[in-house]
Structure formats: C-alpha cells, structure tokens
C-alpha cells in the first residue's frame, strides 16, 4: 500500500453506504481509477463537498493491491464545474465528456495529454466556448490520444494512398478508415463519407503540437485542394 497524490477530475459517484461514496476519477498521473471515499456523504465530511461531478480536485489516496478499491483519504477542490448554472446545453456537454472518458479510458493507464486536453475542453464548455465545436474536437482528440483515430488518407487494407476518383470515400467500419478502389470490392461493412468530412476529421484529430499537416500532405498531390481548416487553437487555447 502506498500513498499517492495527484490531480483528478470526478467522472462518476455512486452511493456505497449511508455515509460513503465510490468515486470514479480521471487522474493526471494514475489514469482512470475507482476509489472508496469514506464519509463523503456526510454534511461535514472529510472531503468538504469537493466530489461533485466534473470537479477538479487535488487528491491523496492509498493504493490498495489487486482488485481492492483504492481508499481516497483527501480531496481539495480546485475548480467546480458550473455548466448547470449556465445552460442545459453546457450541463449535458459536461455529462457527455464524463461518460466518454469513463467508457473509453482503461483503469490505471495514465494519459497526461488526454487529462490536459480534457481540462481545456471543460474550460471552454464552462466558459464562453462553442459547445458543439468543442465536443467535436474533444471526440477527435480522444480518438487520436487513445490510438483509435480513423485512417483518412491511406487505404486500411493495402496501405496505399486512397485516390479521390469518386465524390465520396469508401470507409470501412471494420478497418476504421478509408478503402481504395482496388480493395473496395473485397471488403464488406463499408459506408461512404465525403472527402471534406474526412479532411475536417483529420484536422480535428491532428496533434496541435505538430506543424500544420496541409503542406506536407498535399506536397505529393498539388492538384488537391487544401483540407478544410478547423481552428483547433481557438477551440483549445491551452493546447497551442
Ligand atoms: Zn487498398
């Protein structure tokens, strides 16, 4: 058993007893964890009302071995999510982010970049950010950071660049990306997607720390128009 301190976002709380909660947290250093918070339901409990949904807290916990729940021993509120006081749209956007993270992230698998990106997205939703655009960028960045980003240029079967001879791309639901004309007849579970939508998705899911991809990706095919540009820097200022 070891004591660990880190920063956490509250993703879910479930009543465990008349006085205690089980909390699911996305932490900066430990990934997603579940922990028992004894006394958290008492009016004057040890956590001072810090364990509300999407609150950002500085926590200390005792890391229990095996499948035993970790024990939360301290939680200090750093920032409370105030979407409910702004609008139903911002509140539900917050719920959406919490649920996506709870379902997509594995236990004890730290993703510091994902944690920082989530804080930025929550700041936009809690502030004056455009909710729909923020959620789109959040989804796309989640896919990239967790290794699920769709292939939007290269065929998922043969690996060659998928030519744009048709107005819409063939997209493999099984392969998670585009399929070229040669490979298309042999594939099942295909849908079509517009190239503009795929370009926009690639931009939204691109690494904000990397140089813009437009020049590099069009260098070998100057006849193609540049991908639709989305202002990721404006969506997530903290990431630029
Ligand atoms: Zn192919």
PDB file of C-alpha atoms and ligand atoms in Angstrom:
ATOM      1  CA  UNK A   1       0.000   0.000   0.000  1.00  0.00           C
ATOM      2  CA  UNK A   2       1.364   3.387  -0.984  1.00  0.00           C
ATOM      3  CA  UNK A   3       0.140   6.952  -0.601  1.00  0.00           C
ATOM      4  CA  UNK A   4      -0.219   8.793  -3.910  1.00  0.00           C
ATOM      5  CA  UNK A   5      -1.110  12.416  -4.610  1.00  0.00           C
ATOM      6  CA  UNK A   6      -2.270  13.787  -7.951  1.00  0.00           C
ATOM      7  CA  UNK A   7      -4.896  15.965  -9.640  1.00  0.00           C
ATOM      8  CA  UNK A   8      -8.213  14.373 -10.604  1.00  0.00           C
ATOM      9  CA  UNK A   9     -11.463  15.047 -12.457  1.00  0.00           C
ATOM     10  CA  UNK A  10     -14.574  13.407 -10.950  1.00  0.00           C
ATOM     11  CA  UNK A  11     -16.255  11.251 -13.633  1.00  0.00           C
ATOM     12  CA  UNK A  12     -18.882   9.481 -11.526  1.00  0.00           C
ATOM     13  CA  UNK A  13     -20.001   8.997  -7.942  1.00  0.00           C
ATOM     14  CA  UNK A  14     -22.076   6.060  -6.686  1.00  0.00           C
ATOM     15  CA  UNK A  15     -23.533   5.739  -3.181  1.00  0.00           C
ATOM     16  CA  UNK A  16     -21.779   2.935  -1.315  1.00  0.00           C
ATOM     17  CA  UNK A  17     -23.350   3.271   2.124  1.00  0.00           C
ATOM     18  CA  UNK A  18     -25.220   5.906   4.120  1.00  0.00           C
ATOM     19  CA  UNK A  19     -22.003   7.853   4.515  1.00  0.00           C
ATOM     20  CA  UNK A  20     -19.604   6.732   1.790  1.00  0.00           C
ATOM     21  CA  UNK A  21     -19.210   7.010  -1.980  1.00  0.00           C
ATOM     22  CA  UNK A  22     -17.385   5.095  -4.664  1.00  0.00           C
ATOM     23  CA  UNK A  23     -15.838   7.676  -6.984  1.00  0.00           C
ATOM     24  CA  UNK A  24     -14.506   7.170 -10.499  1.00  0.00           C
ATOM     25  CA  UNK A  25     -11.745   9.660 -11.269  1.00  0.00           C
ATOM     26  CA  UNK A  26      -9.619  10.571 -14.257  1.00  0.00           C
ATOM     27  CA  UNK A  27      -6.271  11.431 -12.703  1.00  0.00           C
ATOM     28  CA  UNK A  28      -3.293  13.189 -14.173  1.00  0.00           C
ATOM     29  CA  UNK A  29      -0.709  10.618 -13.101  1.00  0.00           C
ATOM     30  CA  UNK A  30      -2.602   7.368 -12.465  1.00  0.00           C
ATOM     31  CA  UNK A  31      -5.139   7.227 -15.306  1.00  0.00           C
ATOM     32  CA  UNK A  32      -8.722   6.277 -14.509  1.00  0.00           C
ATOM     33  CA  UNK A  33      -9.225   4.900 -11.014  1.00  0.00           C
ATOM     34  CA  UNK A  34     -12.087   3.982  -8.709  1.00  0.00           C
ATOM     35  CA  UNK A  35     -11.758   4.657  -5.005  1.00  0.00           C
ATOM     36  CA  UNK A  36     -13.793   4.460  -1.815  1.00  0.00           C
ATOM     37  CA  UNK A  37     -14.426   7.852  -0.205  1.00  0.00           C
ATOM     38  CA  UNK A  38     -15.424   7.131   3.398  1.00  0.00           C
ATOM     39  CA  UNK A  39     -17.614   9.802   4.949  1.00  0.00           C
ATOM     40  CA  UNK A  40     -18.072  11.689   1.664  1.00  0.00           C
ATOM     41  CA  UNK A  41     -21.880  11.744   2.051  1.00  0.00           C
ATOM     42  CA  UNK A  42     -21.797  13.352   5.476  1.00  0.00           C
ATOM     43  CA  UNK A  43     -22.732  17.023   5.518  1.00  0.00           C
ATOM     44  CA  UNK A  44     -19.462  17.899   7.201  1.00  0.00           C
ATOM     45  CA  UNK A  45     -17.399  15.103   5.714  1.00  0.00           C
ATOM     46  CA  UNK A  46     -13.653  14.997   5.230  1.00  0.00           C
ATOM     47  CA  UNK A  47     -13.843  15.935   1.539  1.00  0.00           C
ATOM     48  CA  UNK A  48     -15.623  19.274   2.028  1.00  0.00           C
ATOM     49  CA  UNK A  49     -18.102  18.722  -0.799  1.00  0.00           C
ATOM     50  CA  UNK A  50     -15.343  18.504  -3.392  1.00  0.00           C
ATOM     51  CA  UNK A  51     -16.508  15.277  -5.048  1.00  0.00           C
ATOM     52  CA  UNK A  52     -19.193  16.647  -7.370  1.00  0.00           C
ATOM     53  CA  UNK A  53     -19.368  15.530 -10.986  1.00  0.00           C
ATOM     54  CA  UNK A  54     -16.560  17.085 -13.075  1.00  0.00           C
ATOM     55  CA  UNK A  55     -14.967  18.858 -10.133  1.00  0.00           C
ATOM     56  CA  UNK A  56     -11.195  19.175 -10.411  1.00  0.00           C
ATOM     57  CA  UNK A  57      -9.534  18.174  -7.136  1.00  0.00           C
ATOM     58  CA  UNK A  58      -6.116  17.677  -5.607  1.00  0.00           C
ATOM     59  CA  UNK A  59      -6.383  14.192  -4.125  1.00  0.00           C
ATOM     60  CA  UNK A  60      -4.416  11.782  -1.985  1.00  0.00           C
ATOM     61  CA  UNK A  61      -5.245   8.090  -1.962  1.00  0.00           C
ATOM     62  CA  UNK A  62      -3.965   4.832  -0.599  1.00  0.00           C
ATOM     63  CA  UNK A  63      -3.231   2.490  -3.482  1.00  0.00           C
ATOM     64  CA  UNK A  64      -4.532  -0.957  -2.459  1.00  0.00           C
ATOM     65  CA  UNK A  65      -3.068  -4.074  -4.106  1.00  0.00           C
ATOM     66  CA  UNK A  66      -5.006  -6.303  -6.502  1.00  0.00           C
ATOM     67  CA  UNK A  67      -8.702  -5.738  -7.156  1.00  0.00           C
ATOM     68  CA  UNK A  68      -9.320  -3.995  -3.828  1.00  0.00           C
ATOM     69  CA  UNK A  69     -10.708  -0.477  -4.181  1.00  0.00           C
ATOM     70  CA  UNK A  70      -8.220   2.296  -3.532  1.00  0.00           C
ATOM     71  CA  UNK A  71      -9.024   4.443  -0.499  1.00  0.00           C
ATOM     72  CA  UNK A  72      -9.409   8.181  -1.016  1.00  0.00           C
ATOM     73  CA  UNK A  73      -8.030   9.967   2.036  1.00  0.00           C
ATOM     74  CA  UNK A  74      -8.020  13.622   0.962  1.00  0.00           C
ATOM     75  CA  UNK A  75      -9.616  15.799  -1.717  1.00  0.00           C
ATOM     76  CA  UNK A  76      -9.283  19.561  -2.030  1.00  0.00           C
ATOM     77  CA  UNK A  77     -11.464  21.355  -4.554  1.00  0.00           C
ATOM     78  CA  UNK A  78      -9.507  23.187  -7.263  1.00  0.00           C
ATOM     79  CA  UNK A  79     -12.307  24.003  -9.703  1.00  0.00           C
ATOM     80  CA  UNK A  80     -16.012  23.265  -9.715  1.00  0.00           C
ATOM     81  CA  UNK A  81     -17.861  22.609 -12.988  1.00  0.00           C
ATOM     82  CA  UNK A  82     -20.547  25.269 -13.311  1.00  0.00           C
ATOM     83  CA  UNK A  83     -22.221  24.172 -16.541  1.00  0.00           C
ATOM     84  CA  UNK A  84     -25.556  23.678 -14.749  1.00  0.00           C
ATOM     85  CA  UNK A  85     -25.643  27.352 -13.838  1.00  0.00           C
ATOM     86  CA  UNK A  86     -25.025  28.395 -17.440  1.00  0.00           C
ATOM     87  CA  UNK A  87     -27.367  26.319 -19.600  1.00  0.00           C
ATOM     88  CA  UNK A  88     -28.736  22.827 -20.105  1.00  0.00           C
ATOM     89  CA  UNK A  89     -26.573  22.533 -23.228  1.00  0.00           C
ATOM     90  CA  UNK A  90     -23.371  23.145 -21.242  1.00  0.00           C
ATOM     91  CA  UNK A  91     -24.505  20.832 -18.453  1.00  0.00           C
ATOM     92  CA  UNK A  92     -25.214  17.953 -20.849  1.00  0.00           C
ATOM     93  CA  UNK A  93     -21.925  18.603 -22.668  1.00  0.00           C
ATOM     94  CA  UNK A  94     -20.193  18.108 -19.316  1.00  0.00           C
ATOM     95  CA  UNK A  95     -22.108  14.869 -18.717  1.00  0.00           C
ATOM     96  CA  UNK A  96     -21.081  13.711 -22.188  1.00  0.00           C
ATOM     97  CA  UNK A  97     -17.377  14.331 -21.535  1.00  0.00           C
ATOM     98  CA  UNK A  98     -17.511  12.495 -18.199  1.00  0.00           C
ATOM     99  CA  UNK A  99     -19.290   9.494 -19.722  1.00  0.00           C
ATOM    100  CA  UNK A 100     -16.988   9.312 -22.753  1.00  0.00           C
ATOM    101  CA  UNK A 101     -13.902   9.275 -20.533  1.00  0.00           C
ATOM    102  CA  UNK A 102     -15.387   6.719 -18.162  1.00  0.00           C
ATOM    103  CA  UNK A 103     -16.138   4.360 -21.058  1.00  0.00           C
ATOM    104  CA  UNK A 104     -13.074   4.929 -23.266  1.00  0.00           C
ATOM    105  CA  UNK A 105     -10.194   5.035 -20.783  1.00  0.00           C
ATOM    106  CA  UNK A 106      -8.847   1.889 -19.128  1.00  0.00           C
ATOM    107  CA  UNK A 107      -8.064   1.699 -15.425  1.00  0.00           C
ATOM    108  CA  UNK A 108      -4.528   2.541 -14.300  1.00  0.00           C
ATOM    109  CA  UNK A 109      -3.405   3.642 -17.785  1.00  0.00           C
ATOM    110  CA  UNK A 110      -2.208   7.257 -17.468  1.00  0.00           C
ATOM    111  CA  UNK A 111      -2.712   9.665 -20.388  1.00  0.00           C
ATOM    112  CA  UNK A 112      -1.406  13.019 -19.227  1.00  0.00           C
ATOM    113  CA  UNK A 113      -2.079  14.678 -22.589  1.00  0.00           C
ATOM    114  CA  UNK A 114      -5.678  13.433 -22.505  1.00  0.00           C
ATOM    115  CA  UNK A 115      -6.064  14.813 -18.987  1.00  0.00           C
ATOM    116  CA  UNK A 116      -4.772  18.252 -20.026  1.00  0.00           C
ATOM    117  CA  UNK A 117      -6.932  18.249 -23.170  1.00  0.00           C
ATOM    118  CA  UNK A 118      -9.999  17.393 -21.068  1.00  0.00           C
ATOM    119  CA  UNK A 119      -9.297  20.314 -18.725  1.00  0.00           C
ATOM    120  CA  UNK A 120      -9.099  22.623 -21.743  1.00  0.00           C
ATOM    121  CA  UNK A 121     -12.361  21.291 -23.202  1.00  0.00           C
ATOM    122  CA  UNK A 122     -14.127  21.655 -19.840  1.00  0.00           C
ATOM    123  CA  UNK A 123     -12.824  25.215 -19.602  1.00  0.00           C
ATOM    124  CA  UNK A 124     -14.393  26.002 -22.972  1.00  0.00           C
ATOM    125  CA  UNK A 125     -17.737  24.444 -22.007  1.00  0.00           C
ATOM    126  CA  UNK A 126     -17.705  26.111 -18.606  1.00  0.00           C
ATOM    127  CA  UNK A 127     -16.792  29.435 -20.213  1.00  0.00           C
ATOM    128  CA  UNK A 128     -17.819  31.045 -23.469  1.00  0.00           C
ATOM    129  CA  UNK A 129     -16.674  28.321 -25.893  1.00  0.00           C
ATOM    130  CA  UNK A 130     -18.805  26.964 -28.725  1.00  0.00           C
ATOM    131  CA  UNK A 131     -20.207  23.747 -27.231  1.00  0.00           C
ATOM    132  CA  UNK A 132     -20.731  21.757 -30.438  1.00  0.00           C
ATOM    133  CA  UNK A 133     -17.280  22.548 -31.840  1.00  0.00           C
ATOM    134  CA  UNK A 134     -15.627  21.854 -28.511  1.00  0.00           C
ATOM    135  CA  UNK A 135     -17.271  18.426 -28.263  1.00  0.00           C
ATOM    136  CA  UNK A 136     -16.321  17.593 -31.863  1.00  0.00           C
ATOM    137  CA  UNK A 137     -12.690  18.480 -31.182  1.00  0.00           C
ATOM    138  CA  UNK A 138     -12.794  16.634 -27.842  1.00  0.00           C
ATOM    139  CA  UNK A 139     -14.087  13.469 -29.537  1.00  0.00           C
ATOM    140  CA  UNK A 140     -11.493  13.631 -32.314  1.00  0.00           C
ATOM    141  CA  UNK A 141      -8.616  14.313 -29.919  1.00  0.00           C
ATOM    142  CA  UNK A 142      -9.781  11.455 -27.662  1.00  0.00           C
ATOM    143  CA  UNK A 143      -9.648   9.071 -30.616  1.00  0.00           C
ATOM    144  CA  UNK A 144      -6.106  10.171 -31.503  1.00  0.00           C
ATOM    145  CA  UNK A 145      -4.749  10.101 -27.961  1.00  0.00           C
ATOM    146  CA  UNK A 146      -6.222   6.651 -27.282  1.00  0.00           C
ATOM    147  CA  UNK A 147      -4.982   5.227 -30.582  1.00  0.00           C
ATOM    148  CA  UNK A 148      -8.366   4.954 -32.338  1.00  0.00           C
ATOM    149  CA  UNK A 149      -8.055   7.777 -34.892  1.00  0.00           C
ATOM    150  CA  UNK A 150      -9.544   6.717 -38.257  1.00  0.00           C
ATOM    151  CA  UNK A 151      -7.315   6.445 -41.330  1.00  0.00           C
ATOM    152  CA  UNK A 152      -8.446   9.256 -43.629  1.00  0.00           C
ATOM    153  CA  UNK A 153      -5.797   9.123 -46.373  1.00  0.00           C
ATOM    154  CA  UNK A 154      -4.286   5.664 -46.687  1.00  0.00           C
ATOM    155  CA  UNK A 155      -6.246   2.528 -47.527  1.00  0.00           C
ATOM    156  CA  UNK A 156      -6.708   0.412 -44.399  1.00  0.00           C
ATOM    157  CA  UNK A 157      -6.270  -2.788 -46.477  1.00  0.00           C
ATOM    158  CA  UNK A 158      -3.232  -2.179 -48.735  1.00  0.00           C
ATOM    159  CA  UNK A 159      -1.740   0.957 -47.157  1.00  0.00           C
ATOM    160  CA  UNK A 160      -1.597   2.979 -50.391  1.00  0.00           C
ATOM    161  CA  UNK A 161      -2.983   6.495 -50.663  1.00  0.00           C
ATOM    162  CA  UNK A 162      -6.702   6.234 -51.433  1.00  0.00           C
ATOM    163  CA  UNK A 163      -7.319   8.103 -54.691  1.00  0.00           C
ATOM    164  CA  UNK A 164     -10.153  10.622 -54.860  1.00  0.00           C
ATOM    165  CA  UNK A 165     -11.672   9.445 -58.126  1.00  0.00           C
ATOM    166  CA  UNK A 166     -15.151   9.268 -56.611  1.00  0.00           C
ATOM    167  CA  UNK A 167     -17.035  12.087 -54.973  1.00  0.00           C
ATOM    168  CA  UNK A 168     -17.308  10.173 -51.713  1.00  0.00           C
ATOM    169  CA  UNK A 169     -14.792   7.901 -49.998  1.00  0.00           C
ATOM    170  CA  UNK A 170     -15.461   4.271 -49.121  1.00  0.00           C
ATOM    171  CA  UNK A 171     -14.994   3.886 -45.385  1.00  0.00           C
ATOM    172  CA  UNK A 172     -14.544   0.530 -43.671  1.00  0.00           C
ATOM    173  CA  UNK A 173     -16.351   0.237 -40.343  1.00  0.00           C
ATOM    174  CA  UNK A 174     -14.249  -2.845 -39.535  1.00  0.00           C
ATOM    175  CA  UNK A 175     -10.894  -1.393 -40.589  1.00  0.00           C
ATOM    176  CA  UNK A 176     -11.594   2.052 -39.160  1.00  0.00           C
ATOM    177  CA  UNK A 177     -10.635   4.057 -42.229  1.00  0.00           C
ATOM    178  CA  UNK A 178     -10.834   4.630 -45.969  1.00  0.00           C
ATOM    179  CA  UNK A 179     -10.551   1.839 -48.542  1.00  0.00           C
ATOM    180  CA  UNK A 180      -9.098   2.357 -52.036  1.00  0.00           C
ATOM    181  CA  UNK A 181     -10.891   1.458 -55.284  1.00  0.00           C
ATOM    182  CA  UNK A 182      -8.757  -1.683 -55.765  1.00  0.00           C
ATOM    183  CA  UNK A 183      -9.580  -3.098 -52.343  1.00  0.00           C
ATOM    184  CA  UNK A 184     -13.198  -1.960 -52.190  1.00  0.00           C
ATOM    185  CA  UNK A 185     -14.805  -4.990 -53.958  1.00  0.00           C
ATOM    186  CA  UNK A 186     -13.275  -7.413 -51.450  1.00  0.00           C
ATOM    187  CA  UNK A 187     -14.498  -5.549 -48.374  1.00  0.00           C
ATOM    188  CA  UNK A 188     -17.795  -5.691 -46.509  1.00  0.00           C
ATOM    189  CA  UNK A 189     -19.332  -3.349 -43.928  1.00  0.00           C
ATOM    190  CA  UNK A 190     -18.464  -0.256 -45.949  1.00  0.00           C
ATOM    191  CA  UNK A 191     -20.143   3.118 -45.743  1.00  0.00           C
ATOM    192  CA  UNK A 192     -19.398   6.264 -47.689  1.00  0.00           C
ATOM    193  CA  UNK A 193     -18.179   9.585 -46.330  1.00  0.00           C
ATOM    194  CA  UNK A 194     -17.468  12.876 -48.051  1.00  0.00           C
ATOM    195  CA  UNK A 195     -13.793  13.723 -48.500  1.00  0.00           C
ATOM    196  CA  UNK A 196     -14.488  17.126 -46.941  1.00  0.00           C
ATOM    197  CA  UNK A 197     -15.775  15.437 -43.776  1.00  0.00           C
ATOM    198  CA  UNK A 198     -12.713  13.175 -43.630  1.00  0.00           C
ATOM    199  CA  UNK A 199     -10.384  16.153 -44.144  1.00  0.00           C
ATOM    200  CA  UNK A 200     -12.155  18.006 -41.344  1.00  0.00           C
ATOM    201  CA  UNK A 201     -11.924  14.957 -39.079  1.00  0.00           C
ATOM    202  CA  UNK A 202      -8.190  14.644 -39.772  1.00  0.00           C
ATOM    203  CA  UNK A 203      -7.670  18.300 -38.882  1.00  0.00           C
ATOM    204  CA  UNK A 204      -9.686  17.992 -35.677  1.00  0.00           C
ATOM    205  CA  UNK A 205      -7.753  14.888 -34.642  1.00  0.00           C
ATOM    206  CA  UNK A 206      -4.326  16.258 -35.572  1.00  0.00           C
ATOM    207  CA  UNK A 207      -1.695  16.809 -32.913  1.00  0.00           C
ATOM    208  CA  UNK A 208      -1.793  20.534 -32.010  1.00  0.00           C
ATOM    209  CA  UNK A 209       1.897  20.327 -31.107  1.00  0.00           C
ATOM    210  CA  UNK A 210       2.843  19.255 -34.651  1.00  0.00           C
ATOM    211  CA  UNK A 211       3.326  21.645 -37.568  1.00  0.00           C
ATOM    212  CA  UNK A 212       0.253  22.071 -39.797  1.00  0.00           C
ATOM    213  CA  UNK A 213      -0.208  18.986 -41.936  1.00  0.00           C
ATOM    214  CA  UNK A 214      -1.613  20.717 -45.009  1.00  0.00           C
ATOM    215  CA  UNK A 215       1.640  21.407 -46.835  1.00  0.00           C
ATOM    216  CA  UNK A 216       3.145  18.008 -46.158  1.00  0.00           C
ATOM    217  CA  UNK A 217       0.071  16.029 -47.089  1.00  0.00           C
ATOM    218  CA  UNK A 218      -0.569  17.889 -50.330  1.00  0.00           C
ATOM    219  CA  UNK A 219       3.049  18.064 -51.439  1.00  0.00           C
ATOM    220  CA  UNK A 220       2.706  14.879 -53.480  1.00  0.00           C
ATOM    221  CA  UNK A 221      -0.617  15.898 -54.986  1.00  0.00           C
ATOM    222  CA  UNK A 222      -0.743  19.641 -55.595  1.00  0.00           C
ATOM    223  CA  UNK A 223      -3.973  19.372 -57.583  1.00  0.00           C
ATOM    224  CA  UNK A 224      -5.915  18.538 -54.405  1.00  0.00           C
ATOM    225  CA  UNK A 225      -7.472  21.440 -52.525  1.00  0.00           C
ATOM    226  CA  UNK A 226      -6.133  22.009 -49.003  1.00  0.00           C
ATOM    227  CA  UNK A 227      -8.066  20.230 -46.240  1.00  0.00           C
ATOM    228  CA  UNK A 228     -10.784  22.185 -44.520  1.00  0.00           C
ATOM    229  CA  UNK A 229      -9.127  24.046 -41.702  1.00  0.00           C
ATOM    230  CA  UNK A 230     -10.608  23.980 -38.207  1.00  0.00           C
ATOM    231  CA  UNK A 231      -9.348  26.448 -35.608  1.00  0.00           C
ATOM    232  CA  UNK A 232      -8.163  23.956 -33.009  1.00  0.00           C
ATOM    233  CA  UNK A 233      -6.023  26.652 -31.445  1.00  0.00           C
ATOM    234  CA  UNK A 234      -9.126  28.716 -30.823  1.00  0.00           C
ATOM    235  CA  UNK A 235     -11.075  25.752 -29.506  1.00  0.00           C
ATOM    236  CA  UNK A 236      -8.396  24.725 -27.039  1.00  0.00           C
ATOM    237  CA  UNK A 237      -6.153  27.733 -26.377  1.00  0.00           C
ATOM    238  CA  UNK A 238      -4.242  25.863 -23.677  1.00  0.00           C
ATOM    239  CA  UNK A 239      -3.037  23.358 -26.256  1.00  0.00           C
ATOM    240  CA  UNK A 240      -1.346  25.865 -28.563  1.00  0.00           C
TER     241      UNK A 240
HETATM  242 ZN1  LIG B   1      -6.252  -0.636 -50.896  1.00  0.00          ZN
END
